[in-house]
Amino acid sequence: MPDLSKMVRESEIRRNEQGEVSSVNVWPRKVQIVEVGPRDGLQNEAEVVPTDVKVAWIDRLSEAGLQRIEVTSFVNPRWIPALADADEVMRRIRRADGIQYSALVPNVKGLERAVAVGVNAVAVFMSASETHNRKNINKSIAETYPVLEETVREAKAAGCFVRGYVSTAFGCPFEGAVPVARVREVALHLLEMGIDELSVGDTIGVATPADVHRVVDVLLKDMPVRRLALHFHDTYGMAIANICAALEHGVQIYDASLGGLGGCPYAPGATGNVATEDVLYLMRGCGIETGVSIEAAVEAAGFIEDHLGRPLPAHNLRARRGACTTT
Amino acid sequence: MPDLSKMVRESEIRRNEQGEVSSVNVWPRKVQIVEVGPRDGLQNEAEVVPTDVKVAWIDRLSEAGLQRIEVTSFVNPRWIPALADADEVMRRIRRADGIQYSALVPNVKGLERAVAVGVNAVAVFMSASETHNRKNINKSIAETYPVLEETVREAKAAGCFVRGYVSTAFGCPFEGAVPVARVREVALHLLEMGIDELSVGDTIGVATPADVHRVVDVLLKDMPVRRLALHFHDTYGMAIANICAALEHGVQIYDASLGGLGGCPYAPGATGNVATEDVLYLMRGCGIETGVSIEAAVEAAGFIEDHLGRPLPAHNLRARRGACTTT
């Protein structure tokens, strides 16, 4: 249920004389952006970004005012070579006060690596669809639960903030549609493990606002809205509209990636994350606080765009920077 | 006010147990797409597209199932050389039964050219902001009214369906913010002239859903929703979310351009139209009928993309076609 203390006043947004209660009545006054570019973005880049560049970029993200940054992933480097430098990156970034620097951990082994370099916020992950879960973490969903349960328990014991990801919640590249009941089942298992936050992901960017209403309605029957995060990809151009649908339910945490990093936007099946600067533009226009300025975000996106040497898809980056990168 | 006979049933979309009446309750069951690519899209292309290509493309739009196509503009060719072949294009396209083929007319002279080649649906246009109106049609807003009044009167006398465009309704490239009261004033003048439909345009793509709620709420106090069309550009990535906001008010007519044609998406101040195929994806996902298949739309977009030889920005085109055009 939306936290009524955080509503944008109706008068700020619209005056509806047809007597309809409008979605905007339940928009939160403030949202959190979780910047996943360094992890979800860079892990999908063809090119492995040098550690020095990652560290310099993440330091710029801190300066840009982003309050939650998903820095890297402590998975086996054999799986994701692009993030094999997780330990070094975590050690070398400047950690500003009040900013959460988190990392993915697949199991207790990954958790131990993370904690050893001072990580105090971790994320476990699994998929709502059996096939994607098997291909992504090489286990069935049933086999995954005990591994994550142990990881969450150890992470809490180590004093970590723990996020749980449910991938392919709106569609699976192998199975197609994913039943809402299955998403609910995986979500409830993760919540029972004691996670602090659940991030529900449209991994392949197929969701529309109707799907978001359906899934969020079901999830909010069993959990407080303040613990729910949504993670959208913009493959079919629906991500910003999907965030608007989630705002109607009072959802206050959104994952995003500067520049829309994450898989080539022009490749078939492209699954770039929704762009942080576009989410900021939406929120600013709707009178919802984020604590981050678009200008600072565009500058931070420009840094990694210049390194990658190709235009990133974020609309607010393109409209302000034009077609060409400086490389 | 939304036409209650056209509502998507709540149960089709969501079950909300918090007792909130949700926006989706007023989504129309069916919407009209007005394909403006041949006019708004091509008039903004750097390259002048040959008449043969235009005619072949428009014939494909008819085959794709689009029911309303804005073919060209009968403005003085000195202003828009890209559309100097308006008469020939209108004469040569195949006109399928039940499809509306419309054209812009700036004045009675343009109307006479249009009617002479069998046009029976025209659009007059002006801006909500004084400076844009002067730069675009070389007249003040006050000087524009009598010209459009005469044009609408003659068009109705000739049996034409008449649309009226209000440009820069959400922001002006020269004046910035545009007061809603000014948009209302221009809209009411056009409605009093006897136009059949009002298309309210975010010419530079700056609107957010909060702006859409504000403007549409004001306009619907003085006009039936069935006469209101919205025309969004995707400069800052808000177009699909803005359409969702308008759906909440029951708006049933949306302008769109295949491929997202209309200004280079990667140029500063890019103002590409919202992509037809992305609007179709949204509507299909939300259970709203359009009469057009995404597959047919993507094929039709691919034809002009291949001719232009650069990837167009439409997400559904990119996700299905990949980065490269065949040229």
PDB file of N, CA and C in Angstrom, chain A residues 12 15 20 41 59 167 177 185 232 235 242 259 275 293 309:
ATOM      1  N   GLU A  12      -1.143  19.482  -6.995  1.00  0.00           N
ATOM      2  CA  GLU A  12       0.127  19.765  -7.666  1.00  0.00           C
ATOM      3  C   GLU A  12       0.128  19.234  -9.091  1.00  0.00           C
ATOM      4  N   ARG A  15      -6.347  18.664 -11.754  1.00  0.00           N
ATOM      5  CA  ARG A  15      -7.647  18.832 -11.139  1.00  0.00           C
ATOM      6  C   ARG A  15      -8.636  18.058 -11.993  1.00  0.00           C
ATOM      7  N   GLU A  20     -13.032  11.077 -11.096  1.00  0.00           N
ATOM      8  CA  GLU A  20     -12.205   9.877 -11.103  1.00  0.00           C
ATOM      9  C   GLU A  20     -11.012  10.106 -10.183  1.00  0.00           C
ATOM     10  N   GLY A  41      25.018  -2.841 -16.587  1.00  0.00           N
ATOM     11  CA  GLY A  41      25.419  -2.223 -17.851  1.00  0.00           C
ATOM     12  C   GLY A  41      26.706  -2.809 -18.381  1.00  0.00           C
ATOM     13  N   ASP A  59      33.485   6.740  -9.213  1.00  0.00           N
ATOM     14  CA  ASP A  59      33.732   7.935  -8.396  1.00  0.00           C
ATOM     15  C   ASP A  59      32.917   9.126  -8.914  1.00  0.00           C
ATOM     16  N   SER A 167      14.543 -12.221 -11.666  1.00  0.00           N
ATOM     17  CA  SER A 167      14.665 -11.917 -13.093  1.00  0.00           C
ATOM     18  C   SER A 167      13.529 -12.558 -13.879  1.00  0.00           C
ATOM     19  N   ALA A 177       5.859 -16.065 -21.901  1.00  0.00           N
ATOM     20  CA  ALA A 177       5.117 -15.494 -20.765  1.00  0.00           C
ATOM     21  C   ALA A 177       5.435 -16.239 -19.470  1.00  0.00           C
ATOM     22  N   GLU A 185       5.486 -16.638  -6.136  1.00  0.00           N
ATOM     23  CA  GLU A 185       6.076 -17.743  -5.374  1.00  0.00           C
ATOM     24  C   GLU A 185       7.561 -17.495  -5.107  1.00  0.00           C
ATOM     25  N   PHE A 232      13.510  -2.236 -14.933  1.00  0.00           N
ATOM     26  CA  PHE A 232      12.998  -2.336 -16.302  1.00  0.00           C
ATOM     27  C   PHE A 232      14.100  -2.169 -17.335  1.00  0.00           C
ATOM     28  N   THR A 235      13.870  -2.518 -24.111  1.00  0.00           N
ATOM     29  CA  THR A 235      13.958  -3.173 -25.418  1.00  0.00           C
ATOM     30  C   THR A 235      12.862  -2.726 -26.385  1.00  0.00           C
ATOM     31  N   ASN A 242       6.273   1.970 -18.011  1.00  0.00           N
ATOM     32  CA  ASN A 242       6.139   0.950 -16.962  1.00  0.00           C
ATOM     33  C   ASN A 242       6.442   1.534 -15.583  1.00  0.00           C
ATOM     34  N   GLY A 259      22.941   6.383 -19.364  1.00  0.00           N
ATOM     35  CA  GLY A 259      23.109   6.220 -20.795  1.00  0.00           C
ATOM     36  C   GLY A 259      22.215   5.150 -21.394  1.00  0.00           C
ATOM     37  N   ALA A 275      17.254   4.227 -19.024  1.00  0.00           N
ATOM     38  CA  ALA A 275      18.333   5.193 -18.798  1.00  0.00           C
ATOM     39  C   ALA A 275      18.063   6.049 -17.564  1.00  0.00           C
ATOM     40  N   SER A 293      20.572  15.510 -10.134  1.00  0.00           N
ATOM     41  CA  SER A 293      20.257  16.420 -11.236  1.00  0.00           C
ATOM     42  C   SER A 293      20.532  15.731 -12.568  1.00  0.00           C
ATOM     43  N   GLY A 309      32.981   4.867 -26.851  1.00  0.00           N
ATOM     44  CA  GLY A 309      33.157   5.344 -28.219  1.00  0.00           C
ATOM     45  C   GLY A 309      31.978   5.090 -29.142  1.00  0.00           C
TER      46      GLY A 309
END
